[in-house]
Amino acid sequence: EAKRLGRNTIVCYTSDFHQQAHYRLMLASRLHRALENEEFSLQYQPQICLATGRVIGVEALLRWECPDLAPVSATEFIPILEETGLIVPVGTWVLQQACCQAVAWQRAGMVSLRLSVNISALQFQRGDLAETVRQILAESGLDPALLCLELTESMLMIDTAHAQQKLQELRDLGVSLSLDDFGTGYSSLAYLSRLPVQELKVDRSFIHRLHTTPSDTAVVNTIIAMAQELGLELIAEGVETEEQKQHLLARGCTTIQGFLFSRSLAPEKFAEFIDQGLSDGG
Ligand code: C2E
Ligand code: MG
Ligand code: MG
Ligand code: MG
């Protein structure tokens, strides 16, 4: 088979690989200065309660605008922040920025929304995340009950006993914990039931294939049933169609997030979105 594909295929692949590696190195060097150059910003995506149609929460999502590059997506630059360790200081900045924004919105009279912030494995493993969060809550004045940290299964599996303790320290601050991209990892039900998390977030890949791949429909239905059994909140991300929404509603999923309602928005746009009464479901 390799012979039939011929030499060019391999040459092509190799140069492609080198180009990619070169591009990533270039991004990494740009990212080293991005924080001090104030090239990062946050966008906010609403989370909607299916029963009432109201916005009940918001997820902060990191954006990077490098003056001499075309826009680079989060899925592309965040892995590089993780590989280089830059995600630790950048992640702290994200927490500070998002908490201050949430407090500013409250002071401006906006209805209190729960704020979800993504935490990377490195932030969780290294340093003292609980102490960082405690300080940021104190400095910003945000009610801990309004902060939700989004973690992923894989980062909790590495050292279970230690992870449990770290999670409990975070819980003791009064913040809530969510398992992001749920369904893509290998968590067992027994393991999950012991974690002090309050919410599961169904990965958007399952929602995307909800009506095209029967096995994904089964996965989504099972996760919804499981969340109900374990008494966990459930949020479906990446909801793009009315058909997906109706399926989730019928199965008893409580909250959704996705382009059907809104993309992520710059802070001013997000405030307008809430003001326009879209939070009342109309
Ligand atoms: P995530 O935490 O699972 O965030 C949801 C992603 O799905 C976001 O992509 C969001 O824009 C996208 N999304 C939401 N609704 C839809 C939809 O209806 N259709 C589609 N196709 N996509 C939708 P984004 O902003 O590109 O972020 C990608 C990932 O990067 C995030 O996935 C998260 O893992 C990571 N990330 C983003 N911001 C941060 C951050 O501040 N810190 C860390 N550690 N990771 C972050
Ligand atoms: Mg997330
Ligand atoms: Mg996710
Ligand atoms: Mg993700």
mmCIF file of C-alpha atoms and ligand atoms in Angstrom:
data_model
loop_
_atom_site.group_PDB
_atom_site.id
_atom_site.type_symbol
_atom_site.label_atom_id
_atom_site.label_comp_id
_atom_site.label_asym_id
_atom_site.label_seq_id
_atom_site.Cartn_x
_atom_site.Cartn_y
_atom_site.Cartn_z
ATOM 1 C CA GLU A 1 0.000 0.000 0.000
ATOM 2 C CA ALA A 2 2.772 2.428 0.963
ATOM 3 C CA LYS A 3 4.505 1.619 -2.302
ATOM 4 C CA ARG A 4 1.378 2.264 -4.322
ATOM 5 C CA LEU A 5 0.823 5.672 -2.702
ATOM 6 C CA GLY A 6 4.290 6.541 -3.891
ATOM 7 C CA ARG A 7 7.064 8.729 -2.696
ATOM 8 C CA ASN A 8 5.337 12.061 -3.088
ATOM 9 C CA THR A 9 2.841 11.295 -0.385
ATOM 10 C CA ILE A 10 5.606 10.892 2.142
ATOM 11 C CA VAL A 11 7.546 13.944 0.996
ATOM 12 C CA CYS A 12 4.360 15.977 1.232
ATOM 13 C CA TYR A 13 3.597 14.693 4.704
ATOM 14 C CA THR A 14 7.120 15.450 5.925
ATOM 15 C CA SER A 15 7.195 19.021 4.695
ATOM 16 C CA ASP A 16 3.709 19.546 6.074
ATOM 17 C CA PHE A 17 4.895 18.261 9.413
ATOM 18 C CA HIS A 18 7.851 20.634 9.400
ATOM 19 C CA GLN A 19 5.695 23.557 8.406
ATOM 20 C CA GLN A 20 3.343 22.786 11.267
ATOM 21 C CA ALA A 21 6.163 22.461 13.775
ATOM 22 C CA HIS A 22 7.630 25.724 12.558
ATOM 23 C CA TYR A 23 4.272 27.467 12.822
ATOM 24 C CA ARG A 24 3.785 26.218 16.369
ATOM 25 C CA LEU A 25 7.247 27.427 17.390
ATOM 26 C CA MET A 26 6.457 30.814 15.919
ATOM 27 C CA LEU A 27 3.162 30.922 17.858
ATOM 28 C CA ALA A 28 4.931 29.907 21.065
ATOM 29 C CA SER A 29 7.436 32.752 20.741
ATOM 30 C CA ARG A 30 4.607 35.240 20.105
ATOM 31 C CA LEU A 31 2.622 33.868 23.047
ATOM 32 C CA HIS A 32 5.496 34.514 25.444
ATOM 33 C CA ARG A 33 4.900 38.255 25.118
ATOM 34 C CA ALA A 34 1.149 38.190 24.648
ATOM 35 C CA LEU A 35 0.200 38.703 28.301
ATOM 36 C CA GLU A 36 2.445 41.749 28.871
ATOM 37 C CA ASN A 37 1.422 43.153 25.475
ATOM 38 C CA GLU A 38 -2.232 42.873 26.500
ATOM 39 C CA GLU A 39 -3.141 40.777 23.491
ATOM 40 C CA PHE A 40 -5.543 38.528 25.392
ATOM 41 C CA SER A 41 -9.213 39.209 25.943
ATOM 42 C CA LEU A 42 -12.239 37.266 27.081
ATOM 43 C CA GLN A 43 -15.507 36.585 25.350
ATOM 44 C CA TYR A 44 -18.619 35.373 27.075
ATOM 45 C CA GLN A 45 -21.113 32.744 25.942
ATOM 46 C CA PRO A 46 -24.538 32.531 27.601
ATOM 47 C CA GLN A 47 -25.876 29.342 29.184
ATOM 48 C CA ILE A 48 -29.635 28.946 28.964
ATOM 49 C CA CYS A 49 -32.086 27.167 31.240
ATOM 50 C CA LEU A 50 -34.270 25.012 28.991
ATOM 51 C CA ALA A 51 -37.314 25.157 31.257
ATOM 52 C CA THR A 52 -37.508 28.962 31.441
ATOM 53 C CA GLY A 53 -35.507 30.088 28.424
ATOM 54 C CA ARG A 54 -33.518 32.408 30.676
ATOM 55 C CA VAL A 55 -29.799 33.005 30.672
ATOM 56 C CA ILE A 56 -28.555 31.581 33.962
ATOM 57 C CA GLY A 57 -24.844 31.520 33.408
ATOM 58 C CA VAL A 58 -21.964 32.551 31.233
ATOM 59 C CA GLU A 59 -18.734 30.860 30.199
ATOM 60 C CA ALA A 60 -15.602 32.978 29.819
ATOM 61 C CA LEU A 61 -13.557 32.019 26.747
ATOM 62 C CA LEU A 62 -10.041 33.191 26.058
ATOM 63 C CA ARG A 63 -9.227 35.048 22.849
ATOM 64 C CA TRP A 64 -5.858 36.101 21.450
ATOM 65 C CA GLU A 65 -5.248 38.859 18.984
ATOM 66 C CA CYS A 66 -1.662 39.087 17.828
ATOM 67 C CA PRO A 67 -1.103 42.293 15.835
ATOM 68 C CA ASP A 68 0.964 40.627 13.123
ATOM 69 C CA LEU A 69 -0.925 37.359 12.723
ATOM 70 C CA ALA A 70 -4.264 36.351 11.298
ATOM 71 C CA PRO A 71 -6.677 35.328 14.090
ATOM 72 C CA VAL A 72 -5.611 32.126 15.859
ATOM 73 C CA SER A 73 -8.363 29.992 17.409
ATOM 74 C CA ALA A 74 -8.410 28.948 21.064
ATOM 75 C CA THR A 75 -8.188 25.294 20.066
ATOM 76 C CA GLU A 76 -4.903 26.125 18.361
ATOM 77 C CA PHE A 77 -3.162 28.434 20.869
ATOM 78 C CA ILE A 78 -4.362 26.993 24.188
ATOM 79 C CA PRO A 79 -2.501 23.674 23.720
ATOM 80 C CA ILE A 80 0.644 25.743 23.122
ATOM 81 C CA LEU A 81 0.023 27.749 26.301
ATOM 82 C CA GLU A 82 -0.270 24.396 28.071
ATOM 83 C CA GLU A 83 2.898 22.900 26.559
ATOM 84 C CA THR A 84 4.936 25.990 27.433
ATOM 85 C CA GLY A 85 3.521 26.372 30.939
ATOM 86 C CA LEU A 86 2.255 29.841 30.048
ATOM 87 C CA ILE A 87 -1.274 28.670 30.828
ATOM 88 C CA VAL A 88 -0.513 29.081 34.548
ATOM 89 C CA PRO A 89 -0.028 32.890 34.521
ATOM 90 C CA VAL A 90 -2.517 33.327 31.665
ATOM 91 C CA GLY A 91 -5.057 31.206 33.548
ATOM 92 C CA THR A 92 -4.671 33.405 36.622
ATOM 93 C CA TRP A 93 -5.237 36.454 34.424
ATOM 94 C CA VAL A 94 -8.387 34.810 32.995
ATOM 95 C CA LEU A 95 -9.760 34.206 36.497
ATOM 96 C CA GLN A 96 -9.015 37.782 37.591
ATOM 97 C CA GLN A 97 -10.445 39.321 34.446
ATOM 98 C CA ALA A 98 -13.606 37.196 34.435
ATOM 99 C CA CYS A 99 -14.351 37.682 38.150
ATOM 100 C CA CYS A 100 -13.900 41.461 37.856
ATOM 101 C CA GLN A 101 -16.154 41.521 34.795
ATOM 102 C CA ALA A 102 -18.875 39.586 36.626
ATOM 103 C CA VAL A 103 -18.735 42.020 39.554
ATOM 104 C CA ALA A 104 -18.791 45.019 37.168
ATOM 105 C CA TRP A 105 -21.929 43.623 35.502
ATOM 106 C CA GLN A 106 -23.602 43.164 38.885
ATOM 107 C CA ARG A 107 -22.750 46.723 39.926
ATOM 108 C CA ALA A 108 -24.195 47.959 36.637
ATOM 109 C CA GLY A 109 -27.457 46.301 37.655
ATOM 110 C CA MET A 110 -27.336 43.200 35.511
ATOM 111 C CA VAL A 111 -29.030 40.120 36.923
ATOM 112 C CA SER A 112 -26.539 37.881 38.760
ATOM 113 C CA LEU A 113 -25.282 35.149 36.479
ATOM 114 C CA ARG A 114 -23.103 32.224 37.338
ATOM 115 C CA LEU A 115 -19.650 32.575 35.821
ATOM 116 C CA SER A 116 -17.850 29.503 34.436
ATOM 117 C CA VAL A 117 -14.093 29.604 33.926
ATOM 118 C CA ASN A 118 -11.989 26.894 32.248
ATOM 119 C CA ILE A 119 -9.096 25.532 34.274
ATOM 120 C CA SER A 120 -6.282 23.659 32.570
ATOM 121 C CA ALA A 121 -4.628 20.523 33.953
ATOM 122 C CA LEU A 122 -1.398 22.366 34.629
ATOM 123 C CA GLN A 123 -3.142 25.016 36.743
ATOM 124 C CA PHE A 124 -4.739 22.230 38.722
ATOM 125 C CA GLN A 125 -1.554 20.205 39.207
ATOM 126 C CA ARG A 126 0.936 22.987 39.717
ATOM 127 C CA GLY A 127 0.915 25.706 42.310
ATOM 128 C CA ASP A 128 -1.866 26.329 44.710
ATOM 129 C CA LEU A 129 -5.002 26.779 42.653
ATOM 130 C CA ALA A 130 -7.262 27.027 45.707
ATOM 131 C CA GLU A 131 -5.139 29.824 47.158
ATOM 132 C CA THR A 132 -5.124 31.664 43.826
ATOM 133 C CA VAL A 133 -8.902 31.366 43.553
ATOM 134 C CA ARG A 134 -9.376 32.465 47.170
ATOM 135 C CA GLN A 135 -7.291 35.594 46.580
ATOM 136 C CA ILE A 136 -9.055 36.484 43.354
ATOM 137 C CA LEU A 137 -12.471 36.076 44.971
ATOM 138 C CA ALA A 138 -11.388 38.328 47.840
ATOM 139 C CA GLU A 139 -9.894 40.993 45.559
ATOM 140 C CA SER A 140 -12.783 41.051 43.090
ATOM 141 C CA GLY A 141 -15.534 40.720 45.683
ATOM 142 C CA LEU A 142 -17.314 38.034 43.653
ATOM 143 C CA ASP A 143 -19.655 35.777 45.619
ATOM 144 C CA PRO A 144 -17.965 32.320 45.508
ATOM 145 C CA ALA A 145 -21.358 30.733 44.890
ATOM 146 C CA LEU A 146 -21.393 32.499 41.520
ATOM 147 C CA LEU A 147 -18.106 30.990 40.359
ATOM 148 C CA CYS A 148 -17.928 27.621 38.617
ATOM 149 C CA LEU A 149 -14.624 26.053 37.622
ATOM 150 C CA GLU A 150 -14.660 23.829 34.531
ATOM 151 C CA LEU A 151 -12.252 20.910 34.827
ATOM 152 C CA THR A 152 -11.770 17.893 32.577
ATOM 153 C CA GLU A 153 -11.922 14.218 33.458
ATOM 154 C CA SER A 154 -8.407 13.445 32.274
ATOM 155 C CA MET A 155 -6.767 15.846 34.707
ATOM 156 C CA LEU A 156 -8.527 14.270 37.674
ATOM 157 C CA MET A 157 -7.604 10.710 36.783
ATOM 158 C CA ILE A 158 -3.857 11.099 37.146
ATOM 159 C CA ASP A 159 -3.592 11.068 40.916
ATOM 160 C CA THR A 160 -6.984 10.297 42.308
ATOM 161 C CA ALA A 161 -6.393 10.754 46.027
ATOM 162 C CA HIS A 162 -4.505 13.990 45.550
ATOM 163 C CA ALA A 163 -7.049 15.249 43.026
ATOM 164 C CA GLN A 164 -9.879 14.536 45.488
ATOM 165 C CA GLN A 165 -8.184 16.639 48.128
ATOM 166 C CA LYS A 166 -7.565 19.531 45.737
ATOM 167 C CA LEU A 167 -11.149 19.432 44.567
ATOM 168 C CA GLN A 168 -12.348 19.513 48.161
ATOM 169 C CA GLU A 169 -10.167 22.571 48.882
ATOM 170 C CA LEU A 170 -11.839 24.339 45.979
ATOM 171 C CA ARG A 171 -15.298 23.254 47.145
ATOM 172 C CA ASP A 172 -14.514 24.551 50.631
ATOM 173 C CA LEU A 173 -14.126 28.023 49.105
ATOM 174 C CA GLY A 174 -17.779 27.813 48.082
ATOM 175 C CA VAL A 175 -17.228 27.609 44.330
ATOM 176 C CA SER A 176 -18.866 24.916 42.203
ATOM 177 C CA LEU A 177 -17.106 22.429 39.945
ATOM 178 C CA SER A 178 -18.067 21.189 36.510
ATOM 179 C CA LEU A 179 -16.642 18.360 34.395
ATOM 180 C CA ASP A 180 -16.125 19.796 30.904
ATOM 181 C CA ASP A 181 -16.065 17.778 27.667
ATOM 182 C CA PHE A 182 -17.743 14.964 29.548
ATOM 183 C CA GLY A 183 -17.963 11.623 27.761
ATOM 184 C CA THR A 184 -14.628 11.923 25.988
ATOM 185 C CA GLY A 185 -12.627 10.506 28.901
ATOM 186 C CA TYR A 186 -12.715 7.208 30.710
ATOM 187 C CA SER A 187 -14.359 7.968 34.036
ATOM 188 C CA SER A 188 -16.147 5.096 35.642
ATOM 189 C CA LEU A 189 -19.479 5.664 37.265
ATOM 190 C CA ALA A 190 -18.072 4.663 40.658
ATOM 191 C CA TYR A 191 -15.246 7.162 40.316
ATOM 192 C CA LEU A 192 -17.592 9.919 39.220
ATOM 193 C CA SER A 193 -19.938 9.400 42.137
ATOM 194 C CA ARG A 194 -17.077 10.064 44.554
ATOM 195 C CA LEU A 195 -15.922 13.327 42.971
ATOM 196 C CA PRO A 196 -17.158 16.515 44.630
ATOM 197 C CA VAL A 197 -18.424 17.977 41.337
ATOM 198 C CA GLN A 198 -21.886 19.474 40.855
ATOM 199 C CA GLU A 199 -22.183 19.509 37.094
ATOM 200 C CA LEU A 200 -21.418 17.531 33.950
ATOM 201 C CA LYS A 201 -20.963 19.238 30.620
ATOM 202 C CA VAL A 202 -21.701 16.896 27.704
ATOM 203 C CA ASP A 203 -19.000 17.292 25.088
ATOM 204 C CA ARG A 204 -20.150 19.068 21.983
ATOM 205 C CA SER A 205 -18.975 16.291 19.669
ATOM 206 C CA PHE A 206 -21.847 14.101 20.946
ATOM 207 C CA ILE A 207 -24.377 16.898 20.519
ATOM 208 C CA HIS A 208 -23.060 17.528 17.005
ATOM 209 C CA ARG A 209 -23.758 13.920 15.970
ATOM 210 C CA LEU A 210 -26.930 13.599 18.048
ATOM 211 C CA HIS A 211 -29.224 12.867 15.121
ATOM 212 C CA THR A 212 -26.787 11.324 12.704
ATOM 213 C CA THR A 213 -25.026 8.680 14.786
ATOM 214 C CA PRO A 214 -27.226 6.356 16.878
ATOM 215 C CA SER A 215 -24.388 5.517 19.268
ATOM 216 C CA ASP A 216 -23.966 9.220 20.058
ATOM 217 C CA THR A 217 -27.674 9.548 20.713
ATOM 218 C CA ALA A 218 -27.303 6.674 23.156
ATOM 219 C CA VAL A 219 -24.305 8.312 24.837
ATOM 220 C CA VAL A 220 -26.166 11.600 25.291
ATOM 221 C CA ASN A 221 -29.271 9.871 26.654
ATOM 222 C CA THR A 222 -27.169 7.792 29.031
ATOM 223 C CA ILE A 223 -25.242 10.816 30.336
ATOM 224 C CA ILE A 224 -28.511 12.673 30.965
ATOM 225 C CA ALA A 225 -29.932 9.681 32.853
ATOM 226 C CA MET A 226 -26.695 9.260 34.772
ATOM 227 C CA ALA A 227 -26.615 12.917 35.833
ATOM 228 C CA GLN A 228 -30.178 12.593 37.056
ATOM 229 C CA GLU A 229 -29.354 9.442 39.030
ATOM 230 C CA LEU A 230 -26.303 11.066 40.624
ATOM 231 C CA GLY A 231 -28.135 14.322 41.312
ATOM 232 C CA LEU A 232 -25.776 16.353 39.130
ATOM 233 C CA GLU A 233 -26.571 19.402 37.034
ATOM 234 C CA LEU A 234 -26.218 18.775 33.334
ATOM 235 C CA ILE A 235 -25.336 21.186 30.590
ATOM 236 C CA ALA A 236 -25.135 20.361 26.892
ATOM 237 C CA GLU A 237 -22.608 22.404 24.927
ATOM 238 C CA GLY A 238 -22.499 23.046 21.210
ATOM 239 C CA VAL A 239 -26.267 23.084 20.681
ATOM 240 C CA GLU A 240 -26.760 24.450 17.182
ATOM 241 C CA THR A 241 -30.184 23.282 16.051
ATOM 242 C CA GLU A 242 -33.769 23.368 17.271
ATOM 243 C CA GLU A 243 -33.898 19.593 16.747
ATOM 244 C CA GLN A 244 -30.992 19.069 19.178
ATOM 245 C CA LYS A 245 -32.619 21.395 21.704
ATOM 246 C CA GLN A 246 -35.947 19.532 21.511
ATOM 247 C CA HIS A 247 -34.239 16.185 22.008
ATOM 248 C CA LEU A 248 -32.364 17.457 25.078
ATOM 249 C CA LEU A 249 -35.502 19.060 26.503
ATOM 250 C CA ALA A 250 -37.503 15.856 26.058
ATOM 251 C CA ARG A 251 -34.812 13.825 27.812
ATOM 252 C CA GLY A 252 -34.670 16.186 30.770
ATOM 253 C CA CYS A 253 -31.417 18.052 30.173
ATOM 254 C CA THR A 254 -31.616 21.264 32.214
ATOM 255 C CA THR A 255 -29.209 23.719 30.574
ATOM 256 C CA ILE A 256 -27.743 24.329 27.129
ATOM 257 C CA GLN A 257 -25.012 26.422 25.573
ATOM 258 C CA GLY A 258 -24.443 26.847 21.866
ATOM 259 C CA PHE A 259 -24.716 28.823 18.672
ATOM 260 C CA LEU A 260 -28.502 28.247 18.584
ATOM 261 C CA PHE A 261 -28.769 30.898 21.304
ATOM 262 C CA SER A 262 -25.548 32.801 20.923
ATOM 263 C CA ARG A 263 -21.889 32.591 20.069
ATOM 264 C CA SER A 264 -19.350 33.943 22.522
ATOM 265 C CA LEU A 265 -19.578 37.718 22.737
ATOM 266 C CA ALA A 266 -17.310 40.602 23.726
ATOM 267 C CA PRO A 267 -18.343 42.017 27.154
ATOM 268 C CA GLU A 268 -20.314 45.003 25.736
ATOM 269 C CA LYS A 269 -22.191 42.737 23.309
ATOM 270 C CA PHE A 270 -22.937 40.266 26.052
ATOM 271 C CA ALA A 271 -24.429 43.034 28.218
ATOM 272 C CA GLU A 272 -26.584 44.131 25.247
ATOM 273 C CA PHE A 273 -27.690 40.552 24.697
ATOM 274 C CA ILE A 274 -28.894 40.356 28.301
ATOM 275 C CA ASP A 275 -30.468 43.846 28.184
ATOM 276 C CA GLN A 276 -32.433 43.072 25.061
ATOM 277 C CA GLY A 277 -34.443 40.691 27.199
ATOM 278 C CA LEU A 278 -33.289 37.662 25.292
ATOM 279 C CA SER A 279 -32.819 36.290 28.775
ATOM 280 C CA ASP A 280 -36.618 36.158 28.990
ATOM 281 C CA GLY A 281 -36.644 33.638 26.213
ATOM 282 C CA GLY A 282 -37.975 36.026 23.601
HETATM 283 P P1 C2E B 1 -14.733 24.346 25.988
HETATM 284 O O1 C2E B 1 -14.423 24.766 27.360
HETATM 285 O O2 C2E B 1 -15.414 23.049 25.801
HETATM 286 O O3 C2E B 1 -15.563 25.568 25.404
HETATM 287 C C1 C2E B 1 -16.609 25.454 24.497
HETATM 288 C C2 C2E B 1 -16.119 25.689 23.086
HETATM 289 O O4 C2E B 1 -17.174 25.374 22.187
HETATM 290 C C3 C2E B 1 -15.748 27.140 22.782
HETATM 291 O O5 C2E B 1 -14.722 27.116 21.815
HETATM 292 C C4 C2E B 1 -17.042 27.661 22.157
HETATM 293 O O6 C2E B 1 -16.851 28.796 21.344
HETATM 294 C C5 C2E B 1 -17.449 26.461 21.358
HETATM 295 N N1 C2E B 1 -18.879 26.434 21.072
HETATM 296 C C6 C2E B 1 -19.884 26.855 21.845
HETATM 297 N N2 C2E B 1 -21.072 26.640 21.256
HETATM 298 C C7 C2E B 1 -20.816 26.038 20.079
HETATM 299 C C8 C2E B 1 -21.641 25.553 19.014
HETATM 300 O O7 C2E B 1 -22.868 25.632 19.032
HETATM 301 N N3 C2E B 1 -21.003 24.993 17.958
HETATM 302 C C9 C2E B 1 -19.639 24.894 17.894
HETATM 303 N N4 C2E B 1 -19.109 24.336 16.814
HETATM 304 N N5 C2E B 1 -18.833 25.335 18.877
HETATM 305 C C10 C2E B 1 -19.409 25.904 19.953
HETATM 306 P P2 C2E B 1 -13.401 28.000 21.938
HETATM 307 O O8 C2E B 1 -13.729 29.333 22.532
HETATM 308 O O9 C2E B 1 -12.694 27.939 20.634
HETATM 309 O O10 C2E B 1 -12.555 27.229 23.033
HETATM 310 C C11 C2E B 1 -12.052 25.954 22.777
HETATM 311 C C12 C2E B 1 -11.505 25.333 24.018
HETATM 312 O O11 C2E B 1 -10.367 26.060 24.488
HETATM 313 C C13 C2E B 1 -12.470 25.339 25.201
HETATM 314 O O12 C2E B 1 -13.393 24.297 25.081
HETATM 315 C C14 C2E B 1 -11.511 25.141 26.352
HETATM 316 O O13 C2E B 1 -11.150 23.793 26.472
HETATM 317 C C15 C2E B 1 -10.327 25.948 25.885
HETATM 318 N N6 C2E B 1 -10.372 27.270 26.512
HETATM 319 C C16 C2E B 1 -11.028 28.399 26.131
HETATM 320 N N7 C2E B 1 -10.795 29.422 26.989
HETATM 321 C C17 C2E B 1 -9.988 28.918 27.962
HETATM 322 C C18 C2E B 1 -9.379 29.464 29.146
HETATM 323 O O14 C2E B 1 -9.583 30.621 29.511
HETATM 324 N N8 C2E B 1 -8.581 28.627 29.866
HETATM 325 C C19 C2E B 1 -8.358 27.327 29.503
HETATM 326 N N9 C2E B 1 -7.574 26.572 30.261
HETATM 327 N N10 C2E B 1 -8.926 26.789 28.410
HETATM 328 C C20 C2E B 1 -9.724 27.555 27.657
HETATM 329 MG MG MG B 2 -15.487 24.922 29.032
HETATM 330 MG MG MG B 3 -16.405 21.660 26.606
HETATM 331 MG MG MG B 4 -13.194 21.627 25.126
#
